[in-house]
Amino acid sequence: MRNILTTISSHKIKFSFGILIIALLVFLSWPISTPVFDKSYSTVLFDKKDELLGVKLAEDEIWRFPVTDSIPKRFETALLTYEDAYFYQHPGINPVAIFKALIENIQQGRVVRGGSTLSMQLARMADGNQARTIPQKIKEIGMALRYEWHLSKEEILNLYVSHAPFGSNIEGLSAASWRYFERESSELSWGEAATLAVLPNQPSMIYPGRNTQSLERKRNQLLAKLMQEGYFDSTTFRLAKSEKIPQGQYIFPKETQHLLHELQTKNAGKIMKSTLDRHLQERISEMADAYSQNLKTNEIHNAAVLVMDWRTEEVVAYVGNVATGDDHQQDVDIIQARRSPGSLLKPFLYAHAVDKGIISPQQMLPDIPLFYEGFSPKNFDHNYYGAVKADQALARSLNIPFVTLLKDYGYEAFYHELKKMGFYSMNQPPLHYGLSMILGGADISLWEIASMYVKLARSINSHQKSKAEISLLKSDKSEKAKHPVSAGAAWLTLKAMKDLARPGEETGWEQFGSAQNIAWKTGTSFGFRDAWAVGINQQYTVAVWTGNADGEGRPGLIGARTAAPLLFQILKLLNGGDEDFQMPVREMKTRDFCVETGYLAGENCNRQSKYYVNMPPKMLEICPFHQQIFVTNDGEKRVNSNCYPVSKMKSENYLLLPPAQARYYKKYNADFKEAPEWLSACLQNRENPIQMVYPRHSTSILIPMELEGKIGSAVFEAAHQNSEATVFWYLDDQYLGKTKGTHQMEINSNREGKHKLYLADSEGEYLSFTFEVVANGAS
């Protein structure tokens, strides 16, 4: 019977033990909560050389870097020697350490030794650092065992090191290393590693700046133990002991706070490696801050700078706003703000027009009073030059020639080109902007401006692959995109932007006469609210903005005066070299051009020269302004065969500009020779080749009112004997535009009363027509 009972008892014990083992296995294998720590992390930004650029506090106001992938061996050795020498041997708990701690605490009558392994300490931190009680200790033991079951030793150690308290509001080795020693943890010396290794033991009582003597004593004891265990020799021990304990915390760099704020929206709580250069970032930030102090006298308080390496399409410096300490919205990131760019879009219209063969670089563009659909632009200096070559109009940033060019190009077509290039801020339909977009009527950001000038520079080397977006983070993987214009058009555009002789809006250019080989452009918004400058050298594209973040305009807030000086200071610092932009010879060709007008040379051009041009998809126009005319034998009067003997006629070639253009052109071109007047006999019974179709005679015209109360337009129509003739339209001495083939023009006027319509062709023939605008409903 006893044997039977013994056998039954043995089976019960085995069964109970089996149940216990199963329960333990279930407990250990039960999934742990992931992530182990439900905490926010600091957003951390490094430069391309792994130098720290800036850090944002975690949401709970703690300096806590994201979990690291590895731990520096020197710190790991110091930590395990101090906290848990058998970490890689025990299963999560160390019975010997727990027993020793229990005996010592009983002897002392208080808690003097913990006996917790790093796995148990990790469990305590993950559980919110609850009060130290026996039930809590048992819970931590259980959690530690489960961590050991599910995680590798390396994962446990990484979690502990990334969340351990290091005093003040610092958690994790990475944050502590930068905050106390201003360096990456992998660069810590033995003395520094030992200092940090002892901090998690009593983080609220001992840390750099608090109880320094106790901290130094603990560090030195740990260093002595490390030497005894053979990790370094006595010389290293003495050097490590001689290192000073930090007396406080280093302040994290703040030069990229605007960029950090921008990146945090998509990359909060992450470590990011950027393309920035910390040296350039700090230097350019200092330059911008110092320069902005000079602008304060005119109540101009903000400035921003963006620097890109156009060869690699990477951002190297990002100064979202100056840090002058004033309360003038220095926290606003101007680089991402939408502002009026003034004239900064002109180079892109120029490049596209050249690329498509609409103009040649030296082709004449009209510069006379312009009125179109209620829009009457003016040049910055309020002068009119009659006709100006396109490259000079760009260099001098003249408004009227570019409004005229945009009208010929088509503002809808140009709008879509800008959208394809990356001007995403233009979120209204083309009609919303109209012709004003070329003068700053479409708000865009400094980021977009700089990015597009980078693409313009890269277009010179069209064989290079281009990215769809400018890189800022090293992890960027952008899709490839086409270059916006051909290499030839890009080179010709930058060539025009290198011209230094810039009166008009670009006033003040003389101070840059000794600058390096730079293509540059400035812009000034309406009301003097925004001043811009963009420059390109052989390596970098620099974009500068100055003004007030709240949009307040200031007299003298002009691109060339307030933004360009800072631009050239920065370009001098960057020093991209003195070499010229290399002409893409294979994508260009030479053609004979008329020297005076810049059109392809025709048989009537007096002076011709060969110029390099890109290979546009359509043929450029033969010069329409040089015409052969007949004059009297003394050359004083213009004649034809109907009024003068053919045997006495002389033929001469003249530059026959439309009358309004000639009127202003001759004021600034002393060598301009107008065609002689007609011989009086030739004017008799001579039929004018230009005739009005509607209205037929001087009459009263009703300009209708549109539904929204605005004055509409009436369509005037003319006819020309020559079906190929170009007719130029003027209203009250203001240029409306030109027509060819079908001569129709929308006329609107917000002023009642008499108006003068003037039509002229390229032969010098003209028609003057007077009409009267009456109020809607008048008879």
Short mmCIF file of N, CA and C in Angstrom, two decimals, residues 519-661:
data_model
loop_
_atom_site.label_atom_id
_atom_site.label_comp_id
_atom_site.label_asym_id
_atom_site.label_seq_id
_atom_site.Cartn_x
_atom_site.Cartn_y
_atom_site.Cartn_z
N ALA A 519 26.25 84.58 -62.50
CA ALA A 519 24.97 84.94 -63.11
C ALA A 519 24.01 85.27 -61.97
N TRP A 520 23.38 86.41 -62.03
CA TRP A 520 22.55 86.82 -60.89
C TRP A 520 21.35 87.62 -61.33
N LYS A 521 20.36 87.64 -60.46
CA LYS A 521 19.11 88.34 -60.73
C LYS A 521 18.51 88.80 -59.41
N THR A 522 17.91 89.98 -59.43
CA THR A 522 17.22 90.47 -58.24
C THR A 522 15.74 90.64 -58.54
N GLY A 523 14.97 90.81 -57.49
CA GLY A 523 13.53 91.02 -57.64
C GLY A 523 13.02 91.89 -56.51
N THR A 524 12.04 92.70 -56.81
CA THR A 524 11.41 93.57 -55.82
C THR A 524 9.90 93.49 -56.01
N SER A 525 9.18 93.19 -54.95
CA SER A 525 7.74 93.04 -55.08
C SER A 525 7.05 94.40 -55.03
N PHE A 526 5.82 94.41 -55.47
CA PHE A 526 5.03 95.64 -55.47
C PHE A 526 4.85 96.12 -54.03
N GLY A 527 5.00 97.41 -53.84
CA GLY A 527 4.87 97.98 -52.50
C GLY A 527 6.12 97.85 -51.65
N PHE A 528 7.23 97.40 -52.25
CA PHE A 528 8.51 97.26 -51.54
C PHE A 528 8.35 96.40 -50.29
N ARG A 529 7.71 95.23 -50.48
CA ARG A 529 7.50 94.31 -49.36
C ARG A 529 8.51 93.16 -49.35
N ASP A 530 9.07 92.85 -50.50
CA ASP A 530 10.00 91.72 -50.61
C ASP A 530 11.17 92.12 -51.51
N ALA A 531 12.36 91.86 -51.04
CA ALA A 531 13.56 92.10 -51.85
C ALA A 531 14.32 90.79 -51.97
N TRP A 532 14.63 90.41 -53.21
CA TRP A 532 15.24 89.11 -53.50
C TRP A 532 16.54 89.28 -54.28
N ALA A 533 17.38 88.28 -54.18
CA ALA A 533 18.57 88.19 -55.03
C ALA A 533 18.95 86.72 -55.15
N VAL A 534 19.21 86.29 -56.38
CA VAL A 534 19.64 84.91 -56.64
C VAL A 534 20.91 84.97 -57.47
N GLY A 535 21.91 84.19 -57.08
CA GLY A 535 23.17 84.15 -57.81
C GLY A 535 23.63 82.73 -58.06
N ILE A 536 24.30 82.52 -59.18
CA ILE A 536 24.80 81.19 -59.55
C ILE A 536 26.26 81.33 -59.96
N ASN A 537 27.14 80.57 -59.28
CA ASN A 537 28.52 80.48 -59.75
C ASN A 537 28.77 79.06 -60.25
N GLN A 538 30.01 78.66 -60.33
CA GLN A 538 30.33 77.37 -60.94
C GLN A 538 29.92 76.17 -60.10
N GLN A 539 29.50 76.41 -58.86
CA GLN A 539 29.12 75.29 -58.00
C GLN A 539 27.81 75.51 -57.26
N TYR A 540 27.57 76.74 -56.85
CA TYR A 540 26.46 76.98 -55.94
C TYR A 540 25.38 77.89 -56.54
N THR A 541 24.16 77.69 -56.05
CA THR A 541 23.06 78.62 -56.27
C THR A 541 22.67 79.18 -54.91
N VAL A 542 22.67 80.50 -54.80
CA VAL A 542 22.37 81.18 -53.53
C VAL A 542 21.13 82.04 -53.74
N ALA A 543 20.15 81.90 -52.87
CA ALA A 543 18.93 82.71 -52.92
C ALA A 543 18.79 83.46 -51.60
N VAL A 544 18.55 84.77 -51.69
CA VAL A 544 18.47 85.63 -50.51
C VAL A 544 17.14 86.39 -50.55
N TRP A 545 16.52 86.50 -49.41
CA TRP A 545 15.32 87.34 -49.26
C TRP A 545 15.51 88.27 -48.08
N THR A 546 15.10 89.53 -48.22
CA THR A 546 15.09 90.47 -47.10
C THR A 546 13.74 91.18 -47.08
N GLY A 547 13.29 91.54 -45.90
CA GLY A 547 12.01 92.23 -45.77
C GLY A 547 11.47 92.05 -44.37
N ASN A 548 10.16 92.15 -44.23
CA ASN A 548 9.48 91.94 -42.96
C ASN A 548 8.50 90.78 -43.11
N ALA A 549 8.57 89.85 -42.18
CA ALA A 549 7.74 88.65 -42.26
C ALA A 549 6.25 88.98 -42.24
N ASP A 550 5.89 90.10 -41.62
CA ASP A 550 4.48 90.46 -41.57
C ASP A 550 4.00 91.18 -42.82
N GLY A 551 4.88 91.35 -43.82
CA GLY A 551 4.49 91.95 -45.09
C GLY A 551 4.56 93.47 -45.12
N GLU A 552 5.06 94.11 -44.09
CA GLU A 552 5.15 95.56 -44.09
C GLU A 552 6.18 96.03 -45.12
N GLY A 553 5.78 96.92 -46.00
CA GLY A 553 6.69 97.47 -46.99
C GLY A 553 7.52 98.60 -46.42
N ARG A 554 8.71 98.78 -46.98
CA ARG A 554 9.61 99.85 -46.53
C ARG A 554 10.24 100.52 -47.73
N PRO A 555 10.37 101.86 -47.70
CA PRO A 555 11.07 102.55 -48.80
C PRO A 555 12.51 102.04 -48.89
N GLY A 556 12.96 101.84 -50.09
CA GLY A 556 14.33 101.36 -50.28
C GLY A 556 14.50 99.87 -50.15
N LEU A 557 13.42 99.15 -49.86
CA LEU A 557 13.49 97.68 -49.80
C LEU A 557 13.48 97.15 -51.23
N ILE A 558 14.66 97.15 -51.84
CA ILE A 558 14.84 96.81 -53.25
C ILE A 558 15.87 95.70 -53.35
N GLY A 559 15.64 94.77 -54.25
CA GLY A 559 16.51 93.60 -54.37
C GLY A 559 17.99 93.94 -54.46
N ALA A 560 18.33 94.86 -55.36
CA ALA A 560 19.75 95.17 -55.57
C ALA A 560 20.36 95.92 -54.40
N ARG A 561 19.54 96.57 -53.59
CA ARG A 561 20.07 97.37 -52.47
C ARG A 561 20.12 96.61 -51.15
N THR A 562 19.13 95.77 -50.90
CA THR A 562 19.08 95.12 -49.58
C THR A 562 19.35 93.63 -49.62
N ALA A 563 19.13 92.97 -50.74
CA ALA A 563 19.37 91.52 -50.82
C ALA A 563 20.68 91.19 -51.53
N ALA A 564 20.99 91.91 -52.61
CA ALA A 564 22.18 91.59 -53.40
C ALA A 564 23.49 91.72 -52.62
N PRO A 565 23.68 92.75 -51.77
CA PRO A 565 24.95 92.82 -51.02
C PRO A 565 25.21 91.57 -50.18
N LEU A 566 24.17 91.03 -49.52
CA LEU A 566 24.35 89.80 -48.75
C LEU A 566 24.62 88.62 -49.68
N LEU A 567 23.95 88.60 -50.82
CA LEU A 567 24.19 87.54 -51.81
C LEU A 567 25.66 87.48 -52.18
N PHE A 568 26.25 88.62 -52.48
CA PHE A 568 27.64 88.62 -52.94
C PHE A 568 28.62 88.36 -51.81
N GLN A 569 28.27 88.71 -50.59
CA GLN A 569 29.11 88.32 -49.45
C GLN A 569 29.18 86.80 -49.34
N ILE A 570 28.04 86.17 -49.49
CA ILE A 570 27.98 84.70 -49.37
C ILE A 570 28.70 84.03 -50.52
N LEU A 571 28.51 84.55 -51.74
CA LEU A 571 29.18 83.96 -52.90
C LEU A 571 30.70 84.12 -52.80
N LYS A 572 31.13 85.21 -52.20
CA LYS A 572 32.58 85.39 -51.98
C LYS A 572 33.10 84.35 -51.00
N LEU A 573 32.32 84.05 -49.97
CA LEU A 573 32.68 83.01 -49.01
C LEU A 573 32.74 81.65 -49.69
N LEU A 574 31.77 81.36 -50.53
CA LEU A 574 31.69 80.04 -51.18
C LEU A 574 32.76 79.85 -52.23
N ASN A 575 33.04 80.93 -52.99
CA ASN A 575 34.12 80.90 -53.97
C ASN A 575 34.04 79.68 -54.88
N GLY A 576 33.08 79.74 -55.80
CA GLY A 576 32.92 78.63 -56.73
C GLY A 576 33.88 78.64 -57.90
N GLY A 577 34.82 79.59 -57.91
CA GLY A 577 35.79 79.65 -59.00
C GLY A 577 35.48 80.76 -59.99
N ASP A 578 36.47 81.11 -60.79
CA ASP A 578 36.33 82.20 -61.76
C ASP A 578 36.05 81.71 -63.17
N GLU A 579 35.94 80.40 -63.34
CA GLU A 579 35.71 79.88 -64.68
C GLU A 579 34.33 80.30 -65.19
N ASP A 580 34.23 80.40 -66.50
CA ASP A 580 32.96 80.74 -67.11
C ASP A 580 32.11 79.48 -67.24
N PHE A 581 30.80 79.66 -67.39
CA PHE A 581 29.94 78.52 -67.66
C PHE A 581 30.28 77.97 -69.04
N GLN A 582 30.52 76.68 -69.10
CA GLN A 582 30.99 76.07 -70.35
C GLN A 582 29.87 76.01 -71.38
N MET A 583 30.13 76.58 -72.53
CA MET A 583 29.13 76.60 -73.59
C MET A 583 28.95 75.20 -74.17
N PRO A 584 27.72 74.73 -74.28
CA PRO A 584 27.45 73.40 -74.87
C PRO A 584 27.52 73.48 -76.40
N VAL A 585 28.72 73.48 -76.92
CA VAL A 585 28.94 73.75 -78.34
C VAL A 585 28.17 72.78 -79.23
N ARG A 586 28.09 71.53 -78.84
CA ARG A 586 27.43 70.53 -79.68
C ARG A 586 25.94 70.79 -79.83
N GLU A 587 25.37 71.55 -78.91
CA GLU A 587 23.93 71.81 -78.97
C GLU A 587 23.63 73.23 -79.44
N MET A 588 24.63 73.87 -80.04
CA MET A 588 24.44 75.24 -80.53
C MET A 588 24.98 75.36 -81.94
N LYS A 589 24.63 76.45 -82.59
CA LYS A 589 25.11 76.69 -83.94
C LYS A 589 25.23 78.20 -84.15
N THR A 590 25.99 78.57 -85.16
CA THR A 590 26.13 79.99 -85.48
C THR A 590 25.20 80.34 -86.63
N ARG A 591 24.62 81.54 -86.54
CA ARG A 591 23.76 82.06 -87.58
C ARG A 591 24.11 83.52 -87.81
N ASP A 592 23.76 84.02 -88.97
CA ASP A 592 23.97 85.44 -89.28
C ASP A 592 22.79 86.25 -88.76
N PHE A 593 23.10 87.21 -87.92
CA PHE A 593 22.07 88.05 -87.33
C PHE A 593 22.28 89.51 -87.71
N CYS A 594 21.17 90.22 -87.72
CA CYS A 594 21.21 91.66 -87.92
C CYS A 594 21.71 92.29 -86.62
N VAL A 595 22.80 93.03 -86.68
CA VAL A 595 23.43 93.58 -85.49
C VAL A 595 22.49 94.50 -84.73
N GLU A 596 21.72 95.32 -85.44
CA GLU A 596 20.90 96.32 -84.77
C GLU A 596 19.65 95.73 -84.12
N THR A 597 19.03 94.74 -84.76
CA THR A 597 17.75 94.25 -84.26
C THR A 597 17.81 92.89 -83.60
N GLY A 598 18.84 92.10 -83.87
CA GLY A 598 18.94 90.77 -83.29
C GLY A 598 18.09 89.72 -83.98
N TYR A 599 17.42 90.08 -85.06
CA TYR A 599 16.69 89.10 -85.87
C TYR A 599 17.67 88.45 -86.85
N LEU A 600 17.25 87.32 -87.43
CA LEU A 600 18.06 86.73 -88.48
C LEU A 600 18.27 87.76 -89.58
N ALA A 601 19.47 87.82 -90.07
CA ALA A 601 19.82 88.85 -91.06
C ALA A 601 19.09 88.61 -92.37
N GLY A 602 18.45 89.65 -92.86
CA GLY A 602 17.84 89.63 -94.17
C GLY A 602 18.70 90.39 -95.16
N GLU A 603 18.27 90.43 -96.40
CA GLU A 603 19.09 91.10 -97.43
C GLU A 603 19.19 92.60 -97.21
N ASN A 604 18.31 93.17 -96.38
CA ASN A 604 18.31 94.62 -96.20
C ASN A 604 19.07 95.08 -94.95
N CYS A 605 19.62 94.14 -94.18
CA CYS A 605 20.37 94.52 -92.98
C CYS A 605 21.73 95.09 -93.39
N ASN A 606 22.04 96.25 -92.88
CA ASN A 606 23.30 96.90 -93.22
C ASN A 606 24.49 96.23 -92.54
N ARG A 607 24.29 95.81 -91.29
CA ARG A 607 25.39 95.20 -90.54
C ARG A 607 24.95 93.83 -90.04
N GLN A 608 25.79 92.85 -90.31
CA GLN A 608 25.49 91.48 -89.91
C GLN A 608 26.65 90.91 -89.10
N SER A 609 26.33 89.96 -88.25
CA SER A 609 27.36 89.30 -87.45
C SER A 609 26.90 87.90 -87.10
N LYS A 610 27.86 87.00 -86.86
CA LYS A 610 27.55 85.62 -86.50
C LYS A 610 27.47 85.50 -84.97
N TYR A 611 26.39 84.90 -84.50
CA TYR A 611 26.19 84.66 -83.08
C TYR A 611 25.86 83.18 -82.87
N TYR A 612 26.28 82.69 -81.71
CA TYR A 612 25.87 81.34 -81.31
C TYR A 612 24.43 81.38 -80.78
N VAL A 613 23.64 80.45 -81.24
CA VAL A 613 22.28 80.30 -80.70
C VAL A 613 22.02 78.82 -80.48
N ASN A 614 21.02 78.53 -79.67
CA ASN A 614 20.61 77.14 -79.50
C ASN A 614 19.91 76.66 -80.77
N MET A 615 19.53 75.44 -80.77
CA MET A 615 18.85 74.89 -81.94
C MET A 615 17.36 74.80 -81.64
N PRO A 616 16.63 75.89 -81.85
CA PRO A 616 15.20 75.90 -81.52
C PRO A 616 14.40 75.03 -82.47
N PRO A 617 13.21 74.60 -82.03
CA PRO A 617 12.40 73.73 -82.89
C PRO A 617 11.83 74.44 -84.11
N LYS A 618 11.75 75.76 -84.07
CA LYS A 618 11.26 76.49 -85.24
C LYS A 618 12.26 77.54 -85.65
N MET A 619 12.19 77.95 -86.91
CA MET A 619 13.12 78.93 -87.45
C MET A 619 12.85 80.31 -86.87
N LEU A 620 13.92 80.99 -86.49
CA LEU A 620 13.78 82.37 -86.02
C LEU A 620 13.35 83.27 -87.18
N GLU A 621 12.81 84.42 -86.84
CA GLU A 621 12.22 85.31 -87.84
C GLU A 621 13.29 86.17 -88.52
N ILE A 622 13.12 86.36 -89.82
CA ILE A 622 13.98 87.29 -90.57
C ILE A 622 13.63 88.71 -90.13
N CYS A 623 14.64 89.54 -90.04
CA CYS A 623 14.43 90.91 -89.55
C CYS A 623 13.33 91.62 -90.34
N PRO A 624 12.23 92.02 -89.65
CA PRO A 624 11.13 92.69 -90.35
C PRO A 624 11.29 94.20 -90.39
N PHE A 625 12.27 94.73 -89.69
CA PHE A 625 12.36 96.18 -89.52
C PHE A 625 13.32 96.85 -90.50
N HIS A 626 14.24 96.11 -91.06
CA HIS A 626 15.12 96.69 -92.06
C HIS A 626 14.45 96.55 -93.44
N GLN A 627 14.16 97.66 -94.03
CA GLN A 627 13.44 97.68 -95.31
C GLN A 627 14.22 98.53 -96.34
N GLN A 628 14.10 98.11 -97.57
CA GLN A 628 14.67 98.93 -98.66
C GLN A 628 13.60 99.95 -99.08
N ILE A 629 13.97 101.22 -99.08
CA ILE A 629 13.05 102.27 -99.52
C ILE A 629 13.72 103.07 -100.63
N PHE A 630 12.92 103.86 -101.32
CA PHE A 630 13.44 104.70 -102.39
C PHE A 630 13.34 106.16 -101.96
N VAL A 631 14.41 106.88 -102.27
CA VAL A 631 14.49 108.30 -101.90
C VAL A 631 14.89 109.12 -103.11
N THR A 632 14.72 110.43 -102.96
CA THR A 632 15.15 111.36 -104.03
C THR A 632 16.64 111.27 -104.20
N ASN A 633 17.13 111.81 -105.31
CA ASN A 633 18.56 111.70 -105.58
C ASN A 633 19.42 112.39 -104.53
N ASP A 634 18.84 113.37 -103.80
CA ASP A 634 19.60 113.98 -102.72
C ASP A 634 19.38 113.29 -101.37
N GLY A 635 18.52 112.25 -101.37
CA GLY A 635 18.28 111.47 -100.17
C GLY A 635 17.42 112.15 -99.12
N GLU A 636 16.77 113.26 -99.47
CA GLU A 636 16.03 114.03 -98.47
C GLU A 636 14.59 113.58 -98.29
N LYS A 637 13.98 113.01 -99.35
CA LYS A 637 12.57 112.65 -99.29
C LYS A 637 12.36 111.20 -99.75
N ARG A 638 11.31 110.60 -99.22
CA ARG A 638 10.95 109.25 -99.61
C ARG A 638 9.99 109.32 -100.80
N VAL A 639 10.16 108.44 -101.79
CA VAL A 639 9.36 108.51 -103.02
C VAL A 639 9.01 107.10 -103.49
N ASN A 640 8.14 107.05 -104.51
CA ASN A 640 7.87 105.81 -105.23
C ASN A 640 7.70 106.13 -106.71
N SER A 641 7.46 105.12 -107.52
CA SER A 641 7.43 105.31 -108.97
C SER A 641 6.20 106.09 -109.44
N ASN A 642 5.21 106.24 -108.59
CA ASN A 642 4.00 106.98 -108.97
C ASN A 642 4.19 108.50 -108.89
N CYS A 643 5.25 108.92 -108.21
CA CYS A 643 5.39 110.36 -108.00
C CYS A 643 6.80 110.88 -108.27
N TYR A 644 7.69 109.97 -108.76
CA TYR A 644 9.07 110.43 -108.93
C TYR A 644 9.71 109.57 -110.02
N PRO A 645 10.53 110.20 -110.87
CA PRO A 645 11.18 109.45 -111.96
C PRO A 645 12.02 108.30 -111.43
N VAL A 646 11.81 107.14 -112.00
CA VAL A 646 12.55 105.97 -111.54
C VAL A 646 14.05 106.14 -111.75
N SER A 647 14.42 106.82 -112.82
CA SER A 647 15.85 106.99 -113.14
C SER A 647 16.58 107.83 -112.10
N LYS A 648 15.81 108.63 -111.35
CA LYS A 648 16.46 109.51 -110.35
C LYS A 648 16.36 108.95 -108.92
N MET A 649 15.66 107.84 -108.78
CA MET A 649 15.52 107.26 -107.43
C MET A 649 16.83 106.63 -106.95
N LYS A 650 16.99 106.65 -105.67
CA LYS A 650 18.08 105.90 -105.02
C LYS A 650 17.46 104.95 -104.00
N SER A 651 18.00 103.76 -103.90
CA SER A 651 17.51 102.80 -102.90
C SER A 651 18.45 102.81 -101.70
N GLU A 652 17.86 102.82 -100.53
CA GLU A 652 18.63 102.78 -99.27
C GLU A 652 17.93 101.86 -98.28
N ASN A 653 18.73 101.24 -97.40
CA ASN A 653 18.18 100.38 -96.35
C ASN A 653 18.04 101.16 -95.04
N TYR A 654 16.86 101.11 -94.47
CA TYR A 654 16.60 101.82 -93.23
C TYR A 654 16.02 100.88 -92.17
N LEU A 655 16.28 101.23 -90.90
CA LEU A 655 15.63 100.57 -89.78
C LEU A 655 14.31 101.28 -89.53
N LEU A 656 13.21 100.64 -89.95
CA LEU A 656 11.89 101.25 -89.85
C LEU A 656 11.17 100.69 -88.63
N LEU A 657 11.42 101.30 -87.48
CA LEU A 657 10.70 100.89 -86.28
C LEU A 657 9.29 101.45 -86.30
N PRO A 658 8.33 100.78 -85.67
CA PRO A 658 7.00 101.38 -85.53
C PRO A 658 7.13 102.76 -84.89
N PRO A 659 6.27 103.70 -85.27
CA PRO A 659 6.43 105.09 -84.83
C PRO A 659 6.59 105.27 -83.33
N ALA A 660 5.78 104.57 -82.52
CA ALA A 660 5.87 104.74 -81.07
C ALA A 660 7.22 104.26 -80.56
N GLN A 661 7.72 103.14 -81.11
CA GLN A 661 9.03 102.66 -80.70
C GLN A 661 10.13 103.64 -81.12
#
